[in-house]
Every structure is written in C-alpha cells, then in structure tokens.
Short mmCIF file of C-alpha atoms and ligand atoms in Angstrom, two decimals:
data_model
loop_
_atom_site.label_atom_id
_atom_site.label_comp_id
_atom_site.label_asym_id
_atom_site.label_seq_id
_atom_site.Cartn_x
_atom_site.Cartn_y
_atom_site.Cartn_z
CA UNK A 24 -46.12 -90.62 78.94
CA UNK A 25 -44.25 -89.49 82.04
CA UNK A 26 -46.59 -87.65 84.48
CA UNK A 27 -44.27 -84.63 84.52
CA UNK A 28 -44.89 -83.93 80.82
CA UNK A 29 -48.08 -82.69 79.21
CA UNK A 30 -48.28 -82.26 75.48
CA UNK A 31 -51.19 -80.21 74.18
CA UNK A 32 -53.63 -82.44 72.22
CA UNK A 33 -53.27 -80.29 69.09
CA UNK A 34 -49.55 -80.92 69.13
CA UNK A 35 -49.89 -84.64 69.77
CA UNK A 36 -52.28 -84.82 66.86
CA UNK A 37 -49.92 -82.87 64.61
CA UNK A 38 -46.97 -85.09 65.53
CA UNK A 39 -48.95 -88.28 65.01
CA UNK A 40 -50.12 -87.17 61.59
CA UNK A 41 -46.61 -86.07 60.56
CA UNK A 42 -47.47 -82.37 60.39
CA UNK A 43 -44.77 -79.76 60.84
CA UNK A 44 -44.33 -78.56 64.44
CA UNK A 45 -42.04 -75.75 65.62
CA UNK A 46 -40.84 -75.55 69.23
CA UNK A 47 -40.53 -72.16 70.94
CA UNK A 48 -38.73 -71.29 74.17
CA UNK A 49 -40.07 -69.25 77.08
CA UNK A 50 -37.01 -67.65 78.71
CA UNK A 51 -37.24 -65.11 75.93
CA UNK A 52 -40.74 -64.30 77.29
CA UNK A 53 -39.99 -64.20 81.03
CA UNK A 54 -36.39 -62.99 81.09
CA UNK A 55 -35.63 -61.71 77.60
CA UNK A 56 -38.17 -58.95 77.05
CA UNK A 57 -40.31 -56.56 79.10
CA UNK A 58 -44.08 -56.80 79.54
CA UNK A 59 -46.29 -56.31 77.53
CA UNK A 60 -44.12 -56.62 74.40
CA UNK A 61 -43.19 -60.15 75.47
CA UNK A 62 -46.81 -61.38 75.36
CA UNK A 63 -47.38 -59.69 72.04
CA UNK A 64 -44.24 -61.35 70.70
CA UNK A 65 -45.19 -64.81 71.98
CA UNK A 66 -48.67 -64.67 70.48
CA UNK A 67 -47.50 -63.19 67.20
CA UNK A 68 -44.80 -65.83 66.78
CA UNK A 69 -47.41 -68.56 67.17
CA UNK A 70 -49.61 -66.86 64.56
CA UNK A 71 -46.74 -66.59 62.09
CA UNK A 72 -46.03 -70.30 62.42
CA UNK A 73 -49.71 -71.16 61.95
CA UNK A 74 -49.92 -68.91 58.88
CA UNK A 75 -47.02 -70.83 57.38
CA UNK A 76 -49.00 -74.05 57.86
CA UNK A 77 -47.11 -75.45 60.84
CA UNK A 78 -48.09 -75.96 64.48
CA UNK A 79 -46.38 -73.85 67.19
CA UNK A 80 -45.35 -75.49 70.47
CA UNK A 81 -44.34 -72.97 73.11
CA UNK A 82 -42.61 -74.79 75.94
CA UNK A 83 -42.38 -74.01 79.69
CA UNK A 84 -42.75 -75.58 83.12
CA UNK A 85 -46.03 -74.64 84.78
CA UNK A 86 -46.47 -75.57 88.46
CA UNK A 87 -44.02 -78.43 88.14
CA UNK A 88 -45.40 -79.83 84.88
CA UNK A 89 -43.48 -79.58 81.61
CA UNK A 90 -45.93 -78.22 79.07
CA UNK A 91 -45.50 -78.49 75.34
CA UNK A 92 -48.04 -76.02 73.99
CA UNK A 93 -49.31 -73.29 76.30
CA UNK A 94 -52.64 -71.54 76.71
CA UNK A 95 -52.86 -67.75 76.31
CA UNK A 96 -53.29 -67.50 80.09
CA UNK A 97 -50.12 -69.46 80.69
CA UNK A 98 -48.18 -67.24 78.28
CA UNK A 99 -49.60 -64.15 79.99
CA UNK A 100 -48.55 -65.56 83.38
CA UNK A 101 -44.99 -66.24 82.21
CA UNK A 102 -44.80 -62.74 80.77
CA UNK A 103 -46.08 -60.91 83.86
CA UNK A 104 -45.07 -62.93 86.89
CA UNK A 105 -41.76 -62.01 88.53
CA UNK A 106 -41.22 -65.30 90.34
CA UNK A 107 -40.54 -67.46 87.26
CA UNK A 108 -37.39 -69.59 87.30
CA UNK A 109 -34.96 -69.54 84.41
CA UNK A 110 -34.68 -73.25 83.68
CA UNK A 111 -31.76 -74.79 81.87
CA UNK A 112 -30.76 -78.45 82.18
CA UNK A 113 -29.51 -78.20 85.73
CA UNK A 114 -32.80 -76.76 87.07
CA UNK A 115 -35.30 -79.50 86.08
CA UNK A 116 -35.20 -81.60 89.24
CA UNK A 117 -35.84 -78.64 91.49
CA UNK A 118 -38.52 -77.05 89.31
CA UNK A 119 -40.52 -80.27 88.87
CA UNK A 120 -40.28 -81.59 92.41
CA UNK A 121 -41.04 -78.20 93.99
CA UNK A 122 -43.92 -77.60 91.54
CA UNK A 123 -42.38 -74.36 90.39
CA UNK A 124 -43.07 -72.39 87.26
CA UNK A 125 -40.09 -71.98 85.00
CA UNK A 126 -39.28 -70.45 81.66
CA UNK A 127 -37.10 -72.75 79.58
CA UNK A 128 -33.87 -71.62 77.94
CA UNK A 129 -32.69 -72.84 74.56
CA UNK A 130 -30.97 -75.69 76.38
CA UNK A 131 -34.03 -76.85 78.33
CA UNK A 132 -36.36 -76.29 75.37
CA UNK A 133 -34.19 -78.47 73.14
CA UNK A 134 -34.29 -81.28 75.69
CA UNK A 135 -38.08 -81.07 75.95
CA UNK A 136 -38.53 -80.79 72.18
CA UNK A 137 -36.55 -83.99 71.81
CA UNK A 138 -38.71 -85.76 74.43
CA UNK A 139 -41.81 -84.68 72.49
CA UNK A 140 -40.38 -85.55 69.07
CA UNK A 141 -40.10 -82.01 67.71
CA UNK A 142 -37.15 -81.43 65.37
CA UNK A 143 -37.22 -77.71 64.60
CA UNK A 144 -37.04 -74.87 67.10
CA UNK A 145 -37.18 -71.10 66.57
CA UNK A 146 -35.76 -68.50 68.92
CA UNK A 147 -34.05 -65.10 68.91
CA UNK A 148 -30.46 -65.76 69.84
CA UNK A 149 -28.63 -68.69 71.38
CA UNK A 150 -26.40 -68.47 74.41
CA UNK A 151 -22.69 -68.95 73.91
CA UNK A 152 -19.22 -68.42 75.28
CA UNK A 153 -19.23 -65.22 77.28
CA UNK A 154 -16.50 -62.65 76.93
CA UNK A 155 -13.81 -63.27 79.51
CA UNK A 156 -14.95 -66.91 79.77
CA UNK A 157 -11.31 -67.89 80.15
CA UNK A 158 -11.58 -66.36 83.64
CA UNK A 159 -15.26 -66.82 84.51
CA UNK A 160 -15.90 -70.22 82.84
CA UNK A 161 -19.25 -68.76 81.76
CA UNK A 162 -20.26 -70.86 78.78
CA UNK A 163 -23.97 -71.30 78.13
CA UNK A 164 -25.44 -74.75 78.60
CA UNK A 165 -27.12 -74.11 75.23
CA UNK A 166 -23.90 -75.15 73.50
CA UNK A 167 -23.81 -78.54 75.26
CA UNK A 168 -27.38 -79.31 74.27
CA UNK A 169 -26.59 -78.27 70.71
CA UNK A 170 -23.89 -80.89 70.74
CA UNK A 171 -26.14 -83.66 72.13
CA UNK A 172 -29.73 -83.15 71.08
CA UNK A 173 -31.20 -83.75 67.64
CA UNK A 174 -33.01 -80.46 67.25
CA UNK A 175 -32.31 -77.72 64.71
CA UNK A 176 -32.31 -74.20 66.12
CA UNK A 177 -33.16 -71.23 63.93
CA UNK A 178 -31.72 -68.05 65.44
CA UNK A 179 -30.34 -64.67 64.40
CA UNK A 180 -26.86 -65.73 65.44
CA UNK A 181 -25.75 -64.64 68.88
CA UNK A 182 -25.43 -61.27 70.51
CA UNK A 183 -22.07 -59.71 70.83
CA UNK A 184 -22.58 -59.63 74.59
CA UNK A 185 -20.83 -62.96 73.90
CA UNK A 186 -17.46 -63.71 72.40
CA UNK A 187 -18.64 -64.81 68.97
CA UNK A 188 -15.25 -66.11 67.87
CA UNK A 189 -14.94 -68.37 70.90
CA UNK A 190 -18.55 -69.44 70.51
CA UNK A 191 -17.86 -70.61 66.95
CA UNK A 192 -14.71 -72.45 68.08
CA UNK A 193 -16.63 -74.17 70.84
CA UNK A 194 -19.39 -75.22 68.44
CA UNK A 195 -16.76 -76.64 66.12
CA UNK A 196 -15.20 -78.68 68.93
CA UNK A 197 -18.66 -79.98 69.82
CA UNK A 198 -19.40 -80.92 66.21
CA UNK A 199 -22.30 -78.55 65.69
CA UNK A 200 -22.93 -77.43 62.12
CA UNK A 201 -23.58 -73.71 61.82
CA UNK A 202 -25.33 -72.70 58.61
CA UNK A 203 -25.88 -69.24 57.26
CA UNK A 204 -29.28 -68.78 55.69
CA UNK A 205 -28.59 -66.77 52.54
CA UNK A 206 -25.42 -65.45 54.12
CA UNK A 207 -21.82 -66.53 54.54
CA UNK A 208 -21.37 -64.38 57.66
CA UNK A 209 -22.46 -65.17 61.18
CA UNK A 210 -25.16 -62.61 61.98
CA UNK A 211 -24.81 -60.80 65.30
CA UNK A 212 -28.46 -60.66 66.32
CA UNK A 213 -29.16 -56.89 66.10
CA UNK A 214 -27.02 -56.52 63.02
CA UNK A 215 -26.51 -58.69 59.95
CA UNK A 216 -22.74 -58.61 60.26
CA UNK A 217 -20.31 -59.91 62.86
CA UNK A 218 -17.08 -60.13 60.91
CA UNK A 219 -17.01 -63.93 61.37
CA UNK A 220 -17.31 -66.18 58.35
CA UNK A 221 -19.35 -69.35 58.27
CA UNK A 222 -18.41 -72.44 56.31
CA UNK A 223 -21.76 -73.02 54.67
CA UNK A 224 -24.31 -70.78 53.10
CA UNK A 225 -27.71 -72.40 52.41
CA UNK A 226 -30.17 -70.82 50.03
CA UNK A 227 -33.50 -72.53 50.71
CA UNK A 228 -35.51 -74.08 53.56
CA UNK A 229 -35.70 -77.21 51.46
CA UNK A 230 -31.91 -77.57 51.30
CA UNK A 231 -31.70 -77.05 55.06
CA UNK A 232 -34.36 -79.72 55.67
CA UNK A 233 -32.34 -82.14 53.53
CA UNK A 234 -29.20 -81.35 55.52
CA UNK A 235 -30.96 -82.12 58.84
CA UNK A 236 -32.22 -85.36 57.44
CA UNK A 237 -28.81 -86.38 56.08
CA UNK A 238 -27.03 -85.66 59.36
CA UNK A 239 -29.52 -87.51 61.55
CA UNK A 240 -30.15 -90.39 59.16
CA UNK A 241 -26.63 -91.70 59.64
CA UNK A 242 -27.05 -91.62 63.41
CA UNK A 243 -25.02 -88.51 64.18
CA UNK A 244 -26.23 -86.88 67.35
CA UNK A 245 -26.52 -83.19 67.88
CA UNK A 246 -28.20 -80.01 66.83
CA UNK A 247 -27.70 -77.67 63.94
CA UNK A 248 -27.59 -73.89 64.20
CA UNK A 249 -29.38 -72.12 61.39
CA UNK A 250 -28.25 -68.52 61.49
CA UNK A 251 -30.84 -66.26 59.91
CA UNK A 252 -29.85 -62.59 59.73
CA UNK A 253 -32.25 -59.90 60.92
CA UNK A 254 -34.13 -58.38 57.95
CA UNK A 255 -32.19 -55.47 56.43
CA UNK A 256 -34.88 -52.92 57.29
CA UNK A 257 -34.46 -53.56 61.04
CA UNK A 258 -30.74 -54.24 61.17
CA UNK A 259 -29.00 -51.89 63.60
CA UNK A 260 -25.68 -50.18 63.08
CA UNK A 261 -22.97 -52.59 64.17
CA UNK A 262 -20.67 -49.97 65.71
CA UNK A 263 -23.29 -48.17 67.76
CA UNK A 264 -24.82 -51.38 69.12
CA UNK A 265 -21.32 -52.51 70.01
CA UNK A 266 -20.76 -49.38 72.08
CA UNK A 267 -24.01 -49.98 73.93
CA UNK A 268 -23.07 -53.60 74.59
CA UNK A 269 -19.63 -52.58 75.90
CA UNK A 270 -21.28 -50.16 78.30
CA UNK A 271 -23.77 -52.86 79.44
CA UNK A 272 -20.88 -55.26 80.05
CA UNK A 273 -19.05 -52.64 82.14
CA UNK A 274 -22.17 -52.02 84.22
CA UNK A 275 -22.64 -55.76 84.77
CA UNK A 276 -19.07 -56.01 86.01
CA UNK A 277 -19.47 -53.02 88.32
CA UNK A 278 -22.65 -54.42 89.80
CA UNK A 279 -21.12 -57.87 90.22
CA UNK A 280 -23.72 -59.66 88.07
CA UNK A 281 -22.89 -63.35 87.69
CA UNK A 282 -24.16 -66.73 86.50
CA UNK A 283 -27.66 -67.10 85.14
CA UNK A 284 -28.47 -63.43 85.84
CA UNK A 285 -25.85 -62.22 83.37
CA UNK A 286 -27.77 -62.67 80.11
CA UNK A 287 -31.11 -61.22 81.35
CA UNK A 288 -29.23 -58.27 82.92
CA UNK A 289 -27.39 -57.49 79.69
CA UNK A 290 -30.54 -57.79 77.56
CA UNK A 291 -32.44 -55.36 79.79
CA UNK A 292 -29.49 -52.93 79.89
CA UNK A 293 -29.12 -52.91 76.11
CA UNK A 294 -32.82 -52.22 75.74
CA UNK A 295 -32.64 -49.35 78.24
CA UNK A 296 -29.56 -47.81 76.60
CA UNK A 297 -31.02 -47.96 73.07
CA UNK A 298 -34.33 -46.53 74.33
CA UNK A 299 -36.28 -49.45 72.97
CA UNK A 300 -34.80 -49.53 69.46
CA UNK A 301 -33.16 -52.85 70.24
CA UNK A 302 -36.48 -54.28 71.35
CA UNK A 303 -38.09 -53.58 68.00
CA UNK A 304 -35.18 -55.25 66.23
CA UNK A 305 -35.46 -58.16 68.64
CA UNK A 306 -39.16 -58.65 67.86
CA UNK A 307 -38.62 -58.53 64.12
CA UNK A 308 -35.80 -61.03 64.09
CA UNK A 309 -37.82 -63.50 66.17
CA UNK A 310 -40.70 -63.24 63.69
CA UNK A 311 -38.29 -63.77 60.83
CA UNK A 312 -36.88 -66.88 62.53
CA UNK A 313 -40.32 -68.31 63.22
CA UNK A 314 -41.20 -68.03 59.54
CA UNK A 315 -38.05 -69.79 58.39
CA UNK A 316 -38.35 -72.50 61.05
CA UNK A 317 -41.91 -73.30 59.93
CA UNK A 318 -40.79 -73.54 56.32
CA UNK A 319 -37.92 -75.88 57.21
CA UNK A 320 -40.18 -78.03 59.41
CA UNK A 321 -42.65 -78.41 56.54
CA UNK A 322 -40.01 -79.67 54.13
CA UNK A 323 -38.52 -81.89 56.82
CA UNK A 324 -41.71 -83.86 57.51
CA UNK A 325 -42.06 -84.57 53.83
CA UNK A 326 -38.62 -86.14 53.65
CA UNK A 327 -39.11 -88.45 56.63
N1 PSU B 7 -30.22 -64.40 73.99
C1 PSU B 7 -31.16 -63.52 73.64
N2 PSU B 7 -32.38 -63.54 74.25
C2 PSU B 7 -32.67 -64.47 75.20
C3 PSU B 7 -31.66 -65.42 75.55
C4 PSU B 7 -30.46 -65.35 74.92
O1 PSU B 7 -30.92 -62.69 72.78
O2 PSU B 7 -33.77 -64.46 75.75
C5 PSU B 7 -31.97 -66.49 76.55
C6 PSU B 7 -32.22 -67.85 75.85
O3 PSU B 7 -33.27 -68.51 76.51
C7 PSU B 7 -30.91 -68.58 76.05
C8 PSU B 7 -30.51 -68.08 77.40
O4 PSU B 7 -31.05 -69.98 76.02
O5 PSU B 7 -30.86 -66.69 77.40
C9 PSU B 7 -29.04 -68.27 77.66
O6 PSU B 7 -28.77 -67.95 78.97
P1 PSU B 7 -27.31 -68.21 79.57
O7 PSU B 7 -26.42 -67.22 78.89
O8 PSU B 7 -27.47 -67.94 81.04
O9 PSU B 7 -26.98 -69.63 79.28
MN1 MN B 8 -23.98 -68.68 81.98
#
C-alpha cells in the first residue's frame, strides 16, 4: 500500500473477509459542529454502525498520513484542535507533503473510501450548488466526486443554505442517481420537506443495495445519493429554519465570507441563531443515516 495511507487493521480484516464497512467523514467533526458535541457525535455514530453489525471507518488526514479508521484520541484531536485543514480533492498534495492534519469533506472521503475499497458512506448533508452560484461559481467539489467515484452516500439531503433545485439539476447532468429512502421528496436536512420531487422512492436497504450493485456491475462510474429524511420527531419547521438560513446568508455576504469558509460559517451561524435546536436535529439525522448506511452495506456485501 502507498506509504501515505494507513488502514486500521480491523478495517483491513473486515474488508478482506467481505464484512460490511461504512465510511465516515471528518469535516463534520472539525468544521461542522462545536466541541464537545462533535466528539460525542463521532463516537456515537461508530457505535450505531457496530450495533448494526458493520464496521465504521472514520477517515481523516493525521500528520500527513491518510487514516482509514481513527483512534479515540485522533477523533478528540480533530474535534478540539483549531488548526485542522478542511481537505477536499484540491488539498491533498499540500496536506500530505506538509504533514498537516486535515478533516476530509464528502469529496475527499469518497476518494479515500474508493482507495480503501469501501462502498458505502454515511454523513449528514452533502455540499451542492450554492445560492447565487451563477455569480460566484461556488459549486461544491462533492458533486464532482459523486459523478466519478463508486461510493454510495447516505445523507439527509442538503441544507437549504444551498440552491437545492440547481443542485438536483447539476446531479442530473453528472449522471448521479438520487434516491429517496421511503420518500419521494428531497429532504432538506433539518426538515423532511424541500418542495423538490425525486424520481425514485426506495423502500428497503436491500433494494438500495441491489441498485448499487446493478449500476456498478455494468461498469457505470459514479456515486449514488441516498436521501434519508430526518426522523419526524426531530424534523424542524421548514419556514422558520428557512428564515434563519436567509439571515445567515445575509450575514455571510456582509462579512465577505467566501470559498471553503462559506459552509462552516453558515453551519455555525444557523446553530447560533436557533440556539442549539439545529444541532440536536443535526445529531439525530446523522445517527439515522449511519443506521441506514450500515444496513445497506450489509446487504451489499452479500450480493457481491
Ligand atoms: N453540510 C453539512 N455539514 C457539513 C458539511 C456540509 O450539513 O459538515 C461539510 C461536508 O464535509 C461537505 C462540506 O463535504 O461541508 C462541503 O463543503 P463545501 O460547501 O465547501 O464544498
Ligand atoms: Mn465551495
């Protein structure tokens, strides 16, 4: 294996014996949530996946080494330390050669999952086409990786800090299937509704596993988005969260926030403006996604 990549022995063993493995990203830990809730989330997500009978693989770059599977200390470090890079595809060369520590976005985590041979990945929300992208060109690298990399991403849709309509159009252009898990509507992260319809509603993890297998077995490249709505009990009111998001977007504009700082800025602002309510919803939807991802991964390894 390449000296820049270290896969935890438990994960190597699981992959070699065709056990289900679920990849997890780390930007959500370092740049998506405050301490200490982020550590609690990261540990709990791993436990949920284990309880479902799959093996969790949290991914990050630690001192210039790509790690698939982290220790508790490494997770704690990513959660606490301020000087952690946000690594998407364009940041690998710098992070590895300068021996930096970096949290991986959906984009970077997908690339690493593919290198390791992991097919299913759970996260909170994917990046997408930002509002006003026609002027800023701000389109998340996540969408490019979704078009190129054979990894399925379970998420709660995307936040309406993004332009969800344009995000769906872009995914269509890139040939990325977007499935609703027990829903026909794209969920909008904090709320179950977005007003955007999806083409396909899938009812079971088994059916989703079969879909992944069918797509990849004919040699089609690219990811699949599995949109899993936040559980009803934690779903926030669509209108009020929208008002908060609009306010956060205005503040970002006023403060001149740009580029890779945009998403972390908006996430922190939304949390501040909802006095933490959004954080609880965020935690619950990540747990829900981890559970579904583990179930899909288990069916998938039995098809292969
Ligand atoms: N959306 C969230 N929480 C997150 C992110 C997105 O609700 O933590 C993170 C993910 O790691 C995603 C990244 O890949 O932000 C996208 O960043 P950008 O918009 O800069 O591409
Ligand atoms: Mn961006």
